[in-house]
Tab-separated table of C-alpha atoms and ligand atoms in Angstrom:
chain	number	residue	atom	x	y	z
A	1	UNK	CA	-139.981	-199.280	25.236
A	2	UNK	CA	-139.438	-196.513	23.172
A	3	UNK	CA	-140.807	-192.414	23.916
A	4	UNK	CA	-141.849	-190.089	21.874
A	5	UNK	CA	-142.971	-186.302	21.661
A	6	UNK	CA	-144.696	-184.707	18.171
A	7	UNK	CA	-142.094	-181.076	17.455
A	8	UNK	CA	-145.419	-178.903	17.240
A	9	UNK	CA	-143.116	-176.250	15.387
A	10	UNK	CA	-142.164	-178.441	12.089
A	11	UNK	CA	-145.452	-180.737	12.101
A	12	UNK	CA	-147.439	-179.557	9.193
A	13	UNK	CA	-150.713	-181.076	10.603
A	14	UNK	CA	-150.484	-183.571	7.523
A	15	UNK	CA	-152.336	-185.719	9.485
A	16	UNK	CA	-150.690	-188.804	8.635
A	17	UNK	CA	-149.431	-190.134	11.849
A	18	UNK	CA	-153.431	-190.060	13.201
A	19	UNK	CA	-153.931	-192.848	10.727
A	20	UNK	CA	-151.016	-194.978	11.191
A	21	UNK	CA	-151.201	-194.623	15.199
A	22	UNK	CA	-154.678	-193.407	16.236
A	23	UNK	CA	-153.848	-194.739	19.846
A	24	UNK	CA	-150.927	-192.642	20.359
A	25	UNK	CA	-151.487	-189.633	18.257
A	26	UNK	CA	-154.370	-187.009	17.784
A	27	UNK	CA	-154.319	-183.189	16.546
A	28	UNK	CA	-155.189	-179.953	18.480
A	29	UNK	CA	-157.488	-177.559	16.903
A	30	UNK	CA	-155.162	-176.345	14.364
A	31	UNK	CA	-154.463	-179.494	12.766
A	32	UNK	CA	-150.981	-180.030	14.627
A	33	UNK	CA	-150.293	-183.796	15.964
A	34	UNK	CA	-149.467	-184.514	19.916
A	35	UNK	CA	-149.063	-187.759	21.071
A	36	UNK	CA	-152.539	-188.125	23.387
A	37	UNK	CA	-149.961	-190.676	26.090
A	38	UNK	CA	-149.045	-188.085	27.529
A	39	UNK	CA	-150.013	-184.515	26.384
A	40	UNK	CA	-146.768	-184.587	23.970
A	41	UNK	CA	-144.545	-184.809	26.822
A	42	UNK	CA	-142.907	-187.537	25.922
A	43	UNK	CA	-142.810	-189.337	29.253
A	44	UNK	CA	-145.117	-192.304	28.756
A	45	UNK	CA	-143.283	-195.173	27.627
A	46	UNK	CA	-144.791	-197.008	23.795
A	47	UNK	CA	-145.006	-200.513	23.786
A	48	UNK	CA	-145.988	-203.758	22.956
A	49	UNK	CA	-148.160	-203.716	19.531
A	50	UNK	CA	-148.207	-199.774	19.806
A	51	UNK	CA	-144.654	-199.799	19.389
A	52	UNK	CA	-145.212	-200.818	15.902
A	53	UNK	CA	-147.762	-198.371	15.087
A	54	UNK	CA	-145.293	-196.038	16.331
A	55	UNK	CA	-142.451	-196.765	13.734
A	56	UNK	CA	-145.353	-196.782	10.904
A	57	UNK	CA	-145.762	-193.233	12.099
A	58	UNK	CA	-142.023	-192.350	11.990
A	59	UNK	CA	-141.661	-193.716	8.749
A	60	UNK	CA	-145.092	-191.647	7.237
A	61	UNK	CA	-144.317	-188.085	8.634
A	62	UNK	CA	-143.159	-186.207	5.766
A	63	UNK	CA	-141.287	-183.554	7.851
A	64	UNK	CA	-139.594	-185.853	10.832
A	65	UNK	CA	-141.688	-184.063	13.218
A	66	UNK	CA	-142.214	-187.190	15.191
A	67	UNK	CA	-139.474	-187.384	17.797
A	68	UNK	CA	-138.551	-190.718	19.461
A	69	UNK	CA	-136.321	-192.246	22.236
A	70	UNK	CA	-135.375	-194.662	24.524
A	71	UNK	CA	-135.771	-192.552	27.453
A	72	UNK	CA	-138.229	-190.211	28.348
A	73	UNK	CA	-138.092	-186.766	27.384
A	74	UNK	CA	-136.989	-183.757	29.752
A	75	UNK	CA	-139.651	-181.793	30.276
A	76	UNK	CA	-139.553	-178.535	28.205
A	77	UNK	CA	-138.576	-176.263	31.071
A	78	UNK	CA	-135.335	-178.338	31.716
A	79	UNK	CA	-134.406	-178.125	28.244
A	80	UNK	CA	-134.443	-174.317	28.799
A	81	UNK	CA	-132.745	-174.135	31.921
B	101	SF4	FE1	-147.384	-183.632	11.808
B	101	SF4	FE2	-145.749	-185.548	10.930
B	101	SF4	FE3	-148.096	-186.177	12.049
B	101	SF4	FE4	-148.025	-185.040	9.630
B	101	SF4	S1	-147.238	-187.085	10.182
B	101	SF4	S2	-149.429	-184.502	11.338
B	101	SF4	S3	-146.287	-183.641	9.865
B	101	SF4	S4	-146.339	-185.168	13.058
């Protein structure tokens, strides 16, 4: 299973990854993707045919604002501390 998080500050609210991956990503009300698993946390693990939508996704963002691993992410505050 793979994990992934949208960086909110480099995302140019393209909307591209919405297309590719409705299931897993959506846009706030500026424009800016999240992925919808998990409120952008990057905790809920992708997989099975979503998987695939995912890597469509990677591939289409124009600014590598889609993050993804094969762990979950640390929440934001542990990255901080
Ligand atoms: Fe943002 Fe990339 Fe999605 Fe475009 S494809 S909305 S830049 S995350």
């Amino acid at each position: 299973a793979k994990f992934t998080r949208v960086d909110q500050d480099t995302c140019i609210a393209c909307g591209a990854c919405g297309g590719v991956a409705p299931d897993i990503f959506d846009y706030d009300d500026e424009g800016f993707s999240f992925s919808i698993l998990d409120d952008n946390q990057g905790i809920t693990p992708v997989e099975g045919e979503l998987e695939d939508d995912l890597m469509d996704a990677l591939d289409g963002c124009p600014t590598e604002s889609i993050k993804i691993q094969d762990k979950p992410f640390a929440h934001i505050e542990e990255e901080k501390a």
